[in-house]
Short mmCIF file of C-alpha atoms and ligand atoms in Angstrom, two decimals:
data_model
loop_
_atom_site.label_atom_id
_atom_site.label_comp_id
_atom_site.label_asym_id
_atom_site.label_seq_id
_atom_site.Cartn_x
_atom_site.Cartn_y
_atom_site.Cartn_z
CA MET A 1 37.32 -21.88 13.73
CA LYS A 2 39.45 -21.87 10.63
CA TYR A 3 39.16 -19.76 7.53
CA LEU A 4 40.35 -20.62 4.01
CA LEU A 5 43.14 -23.17 3.81
CA ASN A 6 46.56 -22.65 2.24
CA VAL A 7 46.27 -18.92 1.78
CA THR A 8 48.38 -17.47 4.58
CA THR A 9 51.64 -15.77 3.68
CA LEU A 10 53.31 -16.75 6.97
CA THR A 11 56.85 -18.11 6.79
CA HIS A 12 59.37 -19.02 9.49
CA SER A 13 63.08 -19.64 8.99
CA PRO A 14 64.46 -21.92 11.69
CA ASP A 15 68.01 -20.80 10.78
CA LYS A 16 67.46 -17.32 12.14
CA CYS A 17 65.30 -18.41 15.03
CA THR A 18 66.81 -18.27 18.52
CA GLY A 19 63.84 -19.80 20.30
CA CYS A 20 63.19 -16.63 22.29
CA ALA A 21 59.45 -17.45 22.28
CA ARG A 22 58.22 -13.94 21.59
CA CYS A 23 56.17 -15.21 18.66
CA ALA A 24 54.37 -17.72 20.84
CA GLU A 25 53.71 -14.97 23.37
CA VAL A 26 52.06 -12.58 20.90
CA CYS A 27 50.17 -14.86 18.53
CA PRO A 28 46.47 -14.69 19.32
CA ARG A 29 45.83 -17.85 17.32
CA GLY A 30 48.35 -20.11 19.01
CA VAL A 31 50.21 -20.79 15.78
CA PHE A 32 53.70 -21.12 17.30
CA GLU A 33 55.12 -23.68 19.62
CA ILE A 34 58.63 -23.76 21.04
CA ASN A 35 60.38 -27.03 20.60
CA ALA A 36 64.04 -27.75 21.26
CA LYS A 37 64.98 -24.03 21.34
CA LYS A 38 63.27 -23.28 18.05
CA ALA A 39 59.84 -22.01 17.21
CA ARG A 40 57.68 -24.25 15.10
CA ILE A 41 54.50 -23.49 13.18
CA THR A 42 51.84 -25.87 14.41
CA ASP A 43 48.98 -25.17 12.02
CA LYS A 44 49.58 -22.53 9.41
CA ASP A 45 45.91 -22.30 8.48
CA LEU A 46 45.08 -20.87 11.89
CA CYS A 47 47.08 -17.74 11.03
CA MET A 48 45.06 -14.61 10.39
CA GLU A 49 48.01 -12.51 9.21
CA CYS A 50 47.85 -9.96 12.00
CA GLY A 51 51.62 -9.52 11.82
CA ALA A 52 52.25 -9.58 15.57
CA CYS A 53 54.81 -12.38 15.37
CA ALA A 54 56.89 -10.86 12.59
CA LYS A 55 56.83 -7.42 14.19
CA ASN A 56 58.07 -8.80 17.51
CA CYS A 57 60.68 -11.20 16.24
CA ALA A 58 63.93 -9.37 16.88
CA PHE A 59 65.82 -11.80 14.65
CA GLY A 60 63.81 -11.45 11.47
CA ALA A 61 62.94 -15.11 11.42
CA ILE A 62 59.29 -14.56 10.53
CA THR A 63 57.70 -12.95 7.51
CA VAL A 64 54.04 -12.42 6.88
CA ASN A 65 52.12 -10.11 4.62
CA ALA A 66 50.15 -8.47 7.40
CA GLY A 67 46.88 -6.69 6.94
CA VAL A 68 43.30 -6.53 8.02
CA GLY A 69 41.17 -9.40 6.82
CA CYS A 70 38.19 -7.17 6.37
CA ALA A 71 36.07 -7.33 3.22
CA SER A 72 34.96 -3.72 3.27
CA ALA A 73 38.58 -2.63 3.61
CA VAL A 74 39.59 -4.78 0.66
CA ILE A 75 36.65 -3.51 -1.40
CA ASN A 76 37.50 0.09 -0.48
CA GLY A 77 41.03 -0.61 -1.59
CA MET A 78 39.82 -2.10 -4.89
CA LEU A 79 37.65 0.93 -5.56
CA SER A 80 40.25 3.53 -4.71
CA GLY A 81 43.14 1.54 -6.14
CA ALA A 82 45.00 1.95 -2.86
CA GLU A 83 46.00 -0.50 -0.18
CA PRO A 84 43.14 -2.05 1.75
CA SER A 85 42.29 0.26 4.58
CA CYS A 86 39.91 -0.19 7.40
CA ASP A 87 37.35 2.59 7.42
CA CYS A 88 36.62 2.16 11.09
CA GLY A 89 39.20 4.72 12.10
CA ASN A 90 38.63 7.88 10.13
CA ASP A 91 38.42 11.09 12.03
CA THR A 92 34.71 10.94 12.53
CA GLY A 93 35.82 8.06 14.73
CA ALA A 94 33.22 5.35 14.88
CA CYS A 95 33.31 3.08 17.88
CA CYS A 96 35.23 0.44 16.05
CA MET B 1 64.11 -13.17 36.14
CA ASN B 2 64.54 -10.47 38.70
CA ALA B 3 62.17 -8.12 37.00
CA LEU B 4 59.41 -10.60 37.62
CA LYS B 5 59.46 -10.13 41.36
CA LYS B 6 56.21 -8.84 42.63
CA PRO B 7 56.28 -5.26 43.81
CA LYS B 8 56.30 -4.95 47.57
CA LYS B 9 53.18 -3.26 48.68
CA ASP B 10 54.34 -2.24 52.13
CA GLU B 11 56.71 0.33 50.64
CA ASN B 12 53.71 2.35 49.71
CA VAL B 13 52.26 2.17 53.17
CA ALA B 14 55.54 3.23 54.72
CA GLN B 15 55.76 6.30 52.53
CA ALA B 16 52.26 7.35 53.36
CA GLY B 17 52.71 6.90 57.07
CA GLU B 18 55.93 8.86 57.28
CA GLY B 19 54.42 12.08 55.99
CA CYS B 20 54.20 15.23 58.07
CA CYS B 21 50.49 15.05 58.63
CA GLY B 22 49.57 11.42 59.06
CA GLY B 23 49.04 10.22 55.54
CA PRO B 24 46.59 10.90 52.76
CA ALA B 25 43.27 12.53 53.54
CA PRO B 26 40.08 10.50 53.26
CA GLU B 27 38.86 10.33 49.68
CA GLY B 28 36.77 13.17 48.40
CA VAL B 29 37.68 15.53 51.22
CA ALA B 30 39.29 18.84 50.33
CA ALA B 31 42.39 18.34 52.41
CA CYS B 32 45.98 17.40 51.78
CA CYS B 33 46.29 14.85 54.54
CA VAL B 34 44.65 13.35 57.59
CA LYS B 35 45.62 16.15 59.96
CA ASP B 36 44.54 18.74 57.47
CA ALA B 37 41.18 17.06 57.14
CA GLU B 38 40.75 16.85 60.89
CA ALA B 39 41.67 20.48 61.33
CA LYS B 40 39.24 21.54 58.66
CA ALA B 41 36.50 19.39 60.09
CA ILE B 42 36.59 21.44 63.28
CA GLY B 43 36.56 24.69 61.34
CA GLU B 44 40.25 25.55 61.40
CA GLU B 45 42.43 26.72 58.55
CA GLY B 46 43.96 23.32 58.04
CA CYS B 47 47.38 22.02 58.88
CA GLY B 48 49.05 24.60 56.74
CA CYS B 49 50.66 22.44 54.16
CA GLY B 50 49.20 24.18 51.19
CA THR B 51 46.13 22.45 49.87
CA ALA B 52 44.01 22.73 46.87
CA PRO B 53 40.67 21.00 46.80
CA VAL B 54 40.98 17.37 45.85
CA GLN B 55 39.27 16.56 42.65
CA ALA B 56 37.31 13.48 43.38
CA SER B 57 37.85 10.70 40.88
CA THR B 58 37.71 12.42 37.57
CA PRO B 59 35.29 10.86 35.18
CA PRO B 60 37.76 9.42 32.72
CA SER B 61 35.75 9.63 29.61
CA ALA B 62 33.12 11.53 27.83
CA CYS B 63 31.49 9.26 25.34
CA CYS B 64 31.38 10.77 21.93
CA ALA B 65 32.66 14.09 23.06
CA PRO B 66 36.11 15.11 21.91
CA PRO B 67 38.66 14.44 24.59
CA PRO B 68 39.60 17.43 26.72
CA LYS B 69 42.73 19.11 25.43
CA ASP B 70 44.63 18.69 28.65
CA PRO B 71 43.91 15.79 30.90
CA PRO B 72 42.65 17.03 34.23
CA LEU B 73 45.43 16.55 36.70
CA SER B 74 44.24 15.87 40.15
CA GLU B 75 47.65 15.49 41.66
CA GLU B 76 48.96 18.93 40.92
CA ARG B 77 48.62 19.93 44.53
CA LYS B 78 51.70 19.16 46.55
CA PRO B 79 50.82 16.32 48.86
CA CYS B 80 52.80 16.78 52.02
CA TRP B 81 53.25 13.08 52.58
CA SER B 82 55.02 12.40 49.33
CA PRO B 83 58.51 10.96 49.52
CA ALA B 84 61.29 13.48 49.21
CA SER B 85 62.09 13.56 45.53
CA ASP B 86 62.04 16.30 42.94
CA PHE B 87 59.79 14.45 40.57
CA LYS B 88 56.11 14.07 41.26
CA PRO B 89 54.20 11.80 38.89
CA ARG B 90 51.42 13.65 37.19
CA ALA B 91 48.59 11.22 36.93
CA THR B 92 44.84 11.36 36.92
CA ARG B 93 43.19 9.27 39.56
CA VAL B 94 40.46 7.01 38.26
CA SER B 95 38.01 4.73 39.92
CA SER B 96 37.99 1.06 39.07
CA ASP B 97 34.21 0.91 39.36
CA LEU B 98 32.11 1.37 36.30
CA THR B 99 29.11 3.57 36.83
CA LEU B 100 25.71 3.02 35.31
CA SER B 101 26.43 5.80 32.85
CA ASP B 102 29.67 4.07 31.77
CA ARG B 103 27.67 0.95 31.08
CA LEU B 104 25.06 2.85 29.12
CA LYS B 105 27.80 4.37 27.00
CA HIS B 106 29.12 0.88 26.24
CA LEU B 107 25.69 -0.25 25.21
CA ARG B 108 25.21 2.72 22.92
CA CYS B 109 28.64 2.19 21.42
CA ARG B 110 27.78 -1.43 20.74
CA LEU B 111 24.62 -0.37 18.99
CA GLY B 112 26.58 2.04 16.86
CA ALA B 113 24.58 4.95 18.17
CA TYR B 114 27.59 7.25 18.30
CA ARG B 115 29.15 8.93 15.36
CA MET B 116 31.81 10.55 17.45
CA SER B 117 34.38 8.45 19.16
CA TYR B 118 34.22 7.43 22.76
CA SER B 119 37.63 8.48 23.90
CA VAL B 120 39.77 9.17 26.94
CA ALA B 121 42.51 11.78 27.16
CA PRO B 122 45.92 10.15 26.63
CA GLY B 123 48.33 10.24 29.56
CA LEU B 124 49.06 8.59 32.86
CA TYR B 125 46.29 7.43 35.18
CA ALA B 126 46.42 6.01 38.67
CA VAL B 127 44.26 3.22 40.03
CA GLY B 128 44.46 2.91 43.80
CA GLU B 129 47.69 4.27 45.31
CA PRO B 130 50.42 3.26 42.89
CA THR B 131 54.07 3.71 43.86
CA LYS B 132 57.43 3.46 42.16
CA THR B 133 57.20 -0.30 42.16
CA SER B 134 53.66 -0.62 40.84
CA ASP B 135 52.91 -2.18 37.48
CA VAL B 136 52.26 -0.06 34.43
CA PHE B 137 49.50 -1.18 32.09
CA VAL B 138 49.06 0.32 28.65
CA SER B 139 45.71 0.99 27.04
CA ALA B 140 44.24 2.59 23.93
CA ASN B 141 42.29 5.78 24.44
CA TYR B 142 39.12 4.09 23.25
CA GLY B 143 36.72 4.46 26.17
CA MET B 144 35.72 0.83 26.27
CA SER B 145 39.29 -0.49 26.22
CA PHE B 146 40.17 1.85 29.06
CA ASP B 147 37.06 1.05 31.09
CA HIS B 148 37.62 -2.70 30.82
CA LEU B 149 41.18 -2.25 32.00
CA ARG B 150 40.43 -0.05 34.99
CA LYS B 151 37.64 -2.39 36.02
CA ALA B 152 40.00 -5.37 35.76
CA LEU B 153 42.51 -3.56 37.98
CA LYS B 154 40.03 -3.09 40.81
CA GLY B 155 41.71 -3.61 44.15
CA THR B 156 45.23 -3.11 42.81
CA ASP B 157 47.56 -0.12 42.91
CA SER B 158 48.54 0.37 39.31
CA TRP B 159 49.46 2.89 36.69
CA ILE B 160 47.60 3.04 33.41
CA LEU B 161 49.35 4.63 30.46
CA VAL B 162 46.80 5.66 27.84
CA LEU B 163 48.12 6.04 24.31
CA ASP B 164 46.58 8.33 21.74
CA THR B 165 44.97 5.90 19.31
CA LYS B 166 42.42 8.43 18.05
CA GLY B 167 39.69 6.77 20.04
CA ILE B 168 40.15 3.42 18.30
CA ASN B 169 40.34 0.11 20.15
CA VAL B 170 43.64 -1.69 20.71
CA TRP B 171 43.25 -4.30 18.00
CA CYS B 172 42.22 -1.95 15.19
CA ALA B 173 44.72 0.69 16.28
CA ALA B 174 47.55 -1.85 16.37
CA GLY B 175 46.64 -2.91 12.84
CA LYS B 176 46.85 0.70 11.71
CA GLY B 177 50.00 1.36 13.71
CA THR B 178 48.53 4.15 15.88
CA PHE B 179 48.89 1.78 18.82
CA GLY B 180 52.53 1.43 17.93
CA THR B 181 56.14 1.64 18.97
CA ALA B 182 56.50 5.36 18.19
CA GLU B 183 53.43 6.48 20.12
CA LEU B 184 54.29 4.21 23.05
CA VAL B 185 57.84 5.49 23.35
CA GLU B 186 56.75 9.08 22.99
CA ARG B 187 54.03 8.74 25.60
CA MET B 188 56.38 6.99 28.03
CA ASN B 189 58.77 9.92 27.68
CA SER B 190 56.17 12.64 27.93
CA VAL B 191 54.74 11.31 31.21
CA ARG B 192 58.31 10.62 32.40
CA LEU B 193 57.59 7.01 33.13
CA ALA B 194 61.21 6.20 33.81
CA GLU B 195 61.07 8.58 36.78
CA THR B 196 57.60 7.55 37.86
CA VAL B 197 58.57 3.94 38.42
CA SER B 198 61.83 2.38 39.44
CA HIS B 199 61.38 -0.95 37.67
CA ARG B 200 61.66 -1.40 33.92
CA ARG B 201 58.65 -3.44 32.86
CA ILE B 202 55.58 -2.35 31.03
CA ILE B 203 52.55 -4.49 30.36
CA LEU B 204 50.76 -4.21 27.04
CA PRO B 205 47.57 -5.86 25.92
CA GLN B 206 48.53 -8.80 23.73
CA LEU B 207 46.25 -7.61 20.96
CA GLY B 208 48.44 -4.51 20.68
CA ALA B 209 51.37 -6.65 19.51
CA PRO B 210 50.78 -6.20 15.76
CA GLY B 211 51.67 -2.52 16.21
CA VAL B 212 54.52 -2.70 18.71
CA ALA B 213 57.99 -4.14 18.31
CA ALA B 214 58.99 -5.14 21.82
CA HIS B 215 62.70 -5.20 21.06
CA ALA B 216 62.56 -1.67 19.64
CA VAL B 217 60.85 -0.40 22.81
CA LYS B 218 63.56 -2.00 24.91
CA GLU B 219 66.25 -0.40 22.81
CA LYS B 220 64.70 3.07 22.97
CA THR B 221 63.51 3.18 26.57
CA GLY B 222 65.13 0.35 28.48
CA PHE B 223 61.71 -1.01 29.37
CA ARG B 224 60.92 -4.62 28.69
CA VAL B 225 57.53 -5.17 27.12
CA TYR B 226 55.37 -7.88 28.65
CA TYR B 227 52.33 -8.84 26.69
CA GLY B 228 49.43 -9.42 29.00
CA PRO B 229 46.48 -11.68 28.29
CA VAL B 230 44.05 -11.06 25.45
CA ARG B 231 41.17 -10.39 27.83
CA ALA B 232 41.50 -7.62 30.39
CA GLU B 233 39.55 -9.64 32.98
CA GLU B 234 42.44 -12.08 33.24
CA ILE B 235 45.05 -9.47 34.09
CA LYS B 236 45.14 -10.13 37.82
CA GLN B 237 45.56 -13.83 37.16
CA TYR B 238 48.38 -13.01 34.77
CA VAL B 239 50.22 -10.85 37.29
CA GLU B 240 49.72 -13.37 40.07
CA ALA B 241 51.15 -16.12 37.90
CA GLY B 242 54.37 -14.09 37.65
CA TYR B 243 53.50 -12.33 34.37
CA LYS B 244 52.66 -15.55 32.63
CA ALA B 245 49.64 -16.27 30.53
CA THR B 246 48.33 -19.71 29.74
CA LYS B 247 47.80 -20.64 26.13
CA GLU B 248 44.09 -20.22 26.69
CA MET B 249 44.65 -16.64 27.90
CA ARG B 250 46.77 -15.96 24.82
CA THR B 251 44.27 -17.00 22.19
CA VAL B 252 41.21 -15.12 21.07
CA GLY B 253 37.87 -16.72 21.53
CA PHE B 254 34.92 -16.04 19.34
CA SER B 255 31.96 -17.34 21.23
CA PHE B 256 28.30 -17.04 20.38
CA SER B 257 27.97 -14.02 22.65
CA ASP B 258 31.16 -12.43 21.25
CA ARG B 259 29.55 -12.63 17.85
CA LEU B 260 26.13 -11.54 19.04
CA VAL B 261 27.41 -8.21 20.36
CA LEU B 262 28.97 -7.52 16.98
CA THR B 263 25.84 -8.05 14.93
CA PRO B 264 24.26 -4.62 15.52
CA MET B 265 27.26 -3.14 13.76
CA GLU B 266 26.47 -5.35 10.80
CA ILE B 267 22.74 -4.77 10.77
CA ASN B 268 22.82 -1.00 11.22
CA PRO B 269 24.59 -0.03 8.01
CA ALA B 270 22.55 -2.59 6.08
CA ILE B 271 19.31 -1.06 7.32
CA LYS B 272 20.41 2.36 6.13
CA ILE B 273 20.92 1.04 2.62
CA TYR B 274 17.65 -0.84 2.93
CA LEU B 275 15.76 2.45 2.97
CA LEU B 276 17.15 3.29 -0.46
CA TYR B 277 16.35 -0.21 -1.62
CA ALA B 278 12.76 0.16 -0.41
CA LEU B 279 12.39 3.37 -2.35
CA ALA B 280 13.72 1.71 -5.49
CA ILE B 281 11.31 -1.23 -5.09
CA LEU B 282 8.32 1.06 -4.66
CA ILE B 283 9.28 2.99 -7.77
CA ILE B 284 9.84 -0.16 -9.83
CA PHE B 285 6.50 -1.68 -8.87
CA GLY B 286 4.56 1.55 -8.92
CA LEU B 287 5.83 2.57 -12.31
CA SER B 288 3.36 2.11 -15.13
CA PRO B 289 3.02 3.73 -18.57
CA SER B 290 0.44 6.07 -17.06
CA GLY B 291 2.62 7.23 -14.17
CA ILE B 292 3.23 6.08 -10.62
CA SER B 293 0.52 4.24 -8.75
CA PHE B 294 1.01 4.10 -5.01
CA ARG B 295 -1.50 1.30 -4.51
CA GLU B 296 0.30 -0.88 -7.02
CA ALA B 297 3.61 0.05 -5.52
CA PHE B 298 2.64 -1.19 -2.09
CA THR B 299 0.68 -4.32 -2.97
CA ASN B 300 3.19 -5.51 -5.55
CA GLY B 301 6.28 -4.23 -3.83
CA LEU B 302 5.58 -5.53 -0.33
CA PRO B 303 6.79 -9.13 -0.87
CA PHE B 304 10.10 -7.74 -2.09
CA LEU B 305 10.45 -5.46 0.87
CA ILE B 306 9.99 -8.46 3.15
CA LEU B 307 12.45 -10.55 1.13
CA GLY B 308 14.99 -7.76 1.42
CA LEU B 309 14.69 -7.71 5.20
CA ALA B 310 15.02 -11.48 5.32
CA ALA B 311 18.22 -11.30 3.27
CA ILE B 312 19.68 -8.66 5.59
CA PHE B 313 18.98 -10.73 8.66
CA SER B 314 20.30 -13.90 7.12
CA GLY B 315 23.55 -12.18 6.14
CA ALA B 316 24.06 -9.89 9.11
CA LEU B 317 22.57 -11.93 11.95
CA PHE B 318 22.16 -15.64 11.21
CA THR B 319 25.40 -16.12 9.35
CA PRO B 320 27.55 -14.52 12.09
CA LEU B 321 25.68 -16.33 14.85
CA PHE B 322 25.84 -19.81 13.35
CA LEU B 323 29.15 -19.28 11.60
CA GLY B 324 30.71 -22.57 12.63
CA HIS B 325 27.62 -24.61 11.79
CA ILE B 326 27.13 -23.39 8.26
CA PRO B 327 29.06 -25.50 5.77
CA PHE B 328 32.01 -24.18 3.71
CA ARG B 329 34.77 -21.89 4.86
CA ALA B 330 34.21 -18.90 2.63
CA PHE B 331 31.88 -16.34 4.18
CA SER B 332 30.39 -15.54 0.80
CA VAL B 333 29.30 -19.16 0.38
CA LYS B 334 27.94 -19.31 3.93
CA GLY B 335 25.92 -16.16 3.30
CA LEU B 336 24.71 -17.49 -0.01
CA LEU B 337 23.42 -20.65 1.65
CA THR B 338 21.62 -18.87 4.49
CA GLY B 339 20.27 -16.42 1.93
CA LEU B 340 18.88 -19.22 -0.21
CA VAL B 341 17.23 -20.84 2.78
CA SER B 342 15.73 -17.61 4.08
CA THR B 343 14.49 -16.67 0.60
CA LEU B 344 12.89 -20.10 0.21
CA ILE B 345 11.21 -19.90 3.60
CA VAL B 346 9.92 -16.37 3.18
CA SER B 347 8.85 -16.70 -0.45
CA ARG B 348 6.29 -19.43 0.24
CA PRO B 349 3.76 -17.40 2.24
CA LEU B 350 4.40 -14.42 -0.04
CA GLY B 351 3.21 -16.41 -3.02
CA ILE B 352 6.33 -15.88 -5.09
CA ALA B 353 5.69 -19.23 -6.80
CA SER B 354 2.63 -17.84 -8.55
CA MET B 355 4.50 -14.85 -9.95
CA SER B 356 6.03 -14.42 -13.35
CA PRO B 357 9.06 -16.71 -13.89
CA LEU B 358 11.06 -13.60 -14.65
CA LEU B 359 10.42 -12.26 -11.17
CA GLN B 360 11.00 -15.64 -9.57
CA GLY B 361 14.37 -15.83 -11.26
CA ALA B 362 15.25 -12.37 -10.02
CA VAL B 363 14.19 -13.25 -6.46
CA PHE B 364 16.33 -16.36 -6.23
CA LEU B 365 19.27 -14.62 -7.79
CA PHE B 366 19.23 -11.31 -6.00
CA PHE B 367 18.38 -12.10 -2.38
CA PRO B 368 20.85 -14.92 -1.79
CA ALA B 369 23.54 -12.75 -3.42
CA LEU B 370 22.58 -9.87 -1.15
CA SER B 371 22.80 -12.09 1.91
CA SER B 372 26.18 -13.33 0.73
CA TYR B 373 27.47 -9.80 0.21
CA ILE B 374 26.42 -8.77 3.69
CA ALA B 375 27.89 -11.94 5.23
CA VAL B 376 31.26 -11.20 3.65
CA GLN B 377 31.35 -7.88 5.50
CA PHE B 378 31.49 -9.80 8.75
CA THR B 379 35.07 -10.82 7.95
CA GLY B 380 35.96 -7.37 9.26
CA SER B 381 34.68 -8.27 12.72
CA THR B 382 36.04 -11.76 13.09
CA VAL B 383 39.25 -12.77 14.75
CA PHE B 384 40.35 -15.44 12.34
CA THR B 385 40.03 -14.15 8.80
CA GLY B 386 43.30 -13.07 7.24
CA LEU B 387 43.84 -10.61 4.44
CA SER B 388 44.98 -13.22 1.93
CA GLY B 389 41.87 -15.29 2.54
CA VAL B 390 39.53 -12.36 2.16
CA LYS B 391 41.26 -11.30 -1.05
CA ARG B 392 41.03 -14.82 -2.44
CA GLU B 393 37.35 -15.02 -1.60
CA LEU B 394 36.52 -11.62 -3.05
CA LYS B 395 38.33 -12.39 -6.27
CA TYR B 396 35.49 -14.75 -7.09
CA ALA B 397 32.70 -13.18 -5.12
CA ILE B 398 32.84 -9.62 -6.46
CA PRO B 399 32.42 -10.60 -10.14
CA ALA B 400 29.63 -12.96 -9.07
CA TYR B 401 27.83 -10.15 -7.24
CA MET B 402 28.13 -7.88 -10.22
CA ALA B 403 26.81 -10.56 -12.53
CA ALA B 404 23.92 -11.27 -10.18
CA ALA B 405 23.04 -7.59 -9.95
CA ALA B 406 23.17 -7.14 -13.73
CA LEU B 407 21.05 -10.24 -14.38
CA THR B 408 18.53 -9.14 -11.79
CA LEU B 409 18.16 -5.79 -13.50
CA LEU B 410 17.69 -7.50 -16.85
CA LEU B 411 15.04 -9.86 -15.47
CA VAL B 412 13.14 -7.09 -13.73
CA GLY B 413 13.41 -4.93 -16.83
CA ALA B 414 12.05 -7.72 -19.01
CA TYR B 415 9.22 -8.26 -16.53
CA LYS B 416 8.24 -4.60 -16.61
CA LEU B 417 8.30 -4.50 -20.42
CA LYS B 418 6.10 -7.57 -20.55
CA GLU B 419 3.72 -6.08 -17.99
CA TRP B 420 3.39 -2.98 -20.11
CA GLY B 421 2.78 -5.10 -23.16
CA LEU B 422 5.88 -3.87 -24.88
CA ALA B 423 7.55 -7.23 -25.27
S1 SF4 C 1 60.26 -14.59 17.93
FE1 SF4 C 1 61.62 -15.10 16.24
S2 SF4 C 1 63.52 -15.78 17.17
FE2 SF4 C 1 61.97 -15.76 18.80
S3 SF4 C 1 61.21 -17.87 18.81
FE3 SF4 C 1 59.86 -16.73 17.46
S4 SF4 C 1 60.74 -16.98 15.43
FE4 SF4 C 1 62.30 -17.61 16.88
S1 SF4 C 2 50.47 -13.27 11.79
FE1 SF4 C 2 49.31 -13.17 13.71
S2 SF4 C 2 48.00 -14.99 13.62
FE2 SF4 C 2 49.60 -15.30 12.10
S3 SF4 C 2 51.13 -16.46 13.17
FE3 SF4 C 2 51.71 -14.30 13.35
S4 SF4 C 2 50.82 -13.65 15.26
FE4 SF4 C 2 49.84 -15.58 14.74
#
């Protein structure tokens, strides 16, 4: 299942990439593929901006504006003027 | 890839057998070893190697109760068969079987019946009889994450390192950073993991990756992070394959049943707001220049109460369930469509068509918009909606909702004025 097209902020710079394959290991959407010692983005629109790839790339080859794609978080953020924040983890601790 | 070698199990057996008293006592018996147990069984003092009663498998979790301040440590007694070394791992033994009460807790969590979190005390846990070469698996201290993991490890000898994620599941906690590099490193140090095991590999759930930088963990602790499969059930397969996951094990699924279990969390909050909505409807339709009439309120308000329920179910149940079959990518549009259909279907038997055009307009404006609004909330539960997409969608949807709400109020207001003969 794919969400909106052409919105993801994911970028990959092959220059910095060493082909270590961490990104392919962590991506839960199968966005990366390793080809000839470099990672390659297969289908950008599959990306859900979780940030796992960028966080685990030791060579800074990936950037993505990571966040939770959660409407109530975004709306909360709009209302409070702060960054979107998921309300599922306040101290009353709902079973998220 | 030396680190990938499978731990040798027989080392464990050797250690146990070499002890002074013939190895560990049978489970659940207050004895430090086999000889001790035998001695006690015939009424003697025991073998004399200093026992404390064994705590039988500690229940790992108390749903919705705050976690105990200090994890109960069942291995504080000095087992006389332990290998000669100064350091004794302090771990809580857990069973890999889920009890009926565990399952009931899961069900109640799913239904959103708990306000308090379902959490487990952070720390080191032991499944089976782990040794220095056993694998270490990391979990969040959300009860369900932990329970799935220990169940998946049934039949193995493993360590489980539970991080303090404030009772939040791995995925949400990783997004917030509580399941993160800092907490992982700190927890590894505080349980003295480097002394507990002799290897240097630690297995994390893949969905924890957004919070953890594997290279930073390596730098700070010397441990190499292996990301296990997305689903805990596939862990044994992953280990057997030499710590390798197939692409299928790496990607999140979002099946009909995955979505179905999430819907109560969508319906519950909506129903709470519905009660307020119902009150508002009864007031609007009961209100007349001569005061409030309860009869009027119910007979005239009932169709709108039913329409409201239909909109909730179309947004919170049908849209999530048939997500892939409803046209358009934006959740707001999907919800709008299902809302239109449900409003059309329900309005026929309710005789909406014979009502004032003002009310009809309000009905076909408000209920589809409500369904759309509720459907958009489901983006928070999916595993494929990104922040940029949700922002893009809401940029158009929020003004539309506000406009729909304002127009609805105007239409209903005009209808009431007309009814009272004021316009
Ligand atoms: S993690 Fe970074 S360096 Fe490694 S393959 Fe992916 S992009 Fe390249
Ligand atoms: S941000 Fe998440 S979904 Fe997107 S490519 Fe990276 S790991 Fe995959």
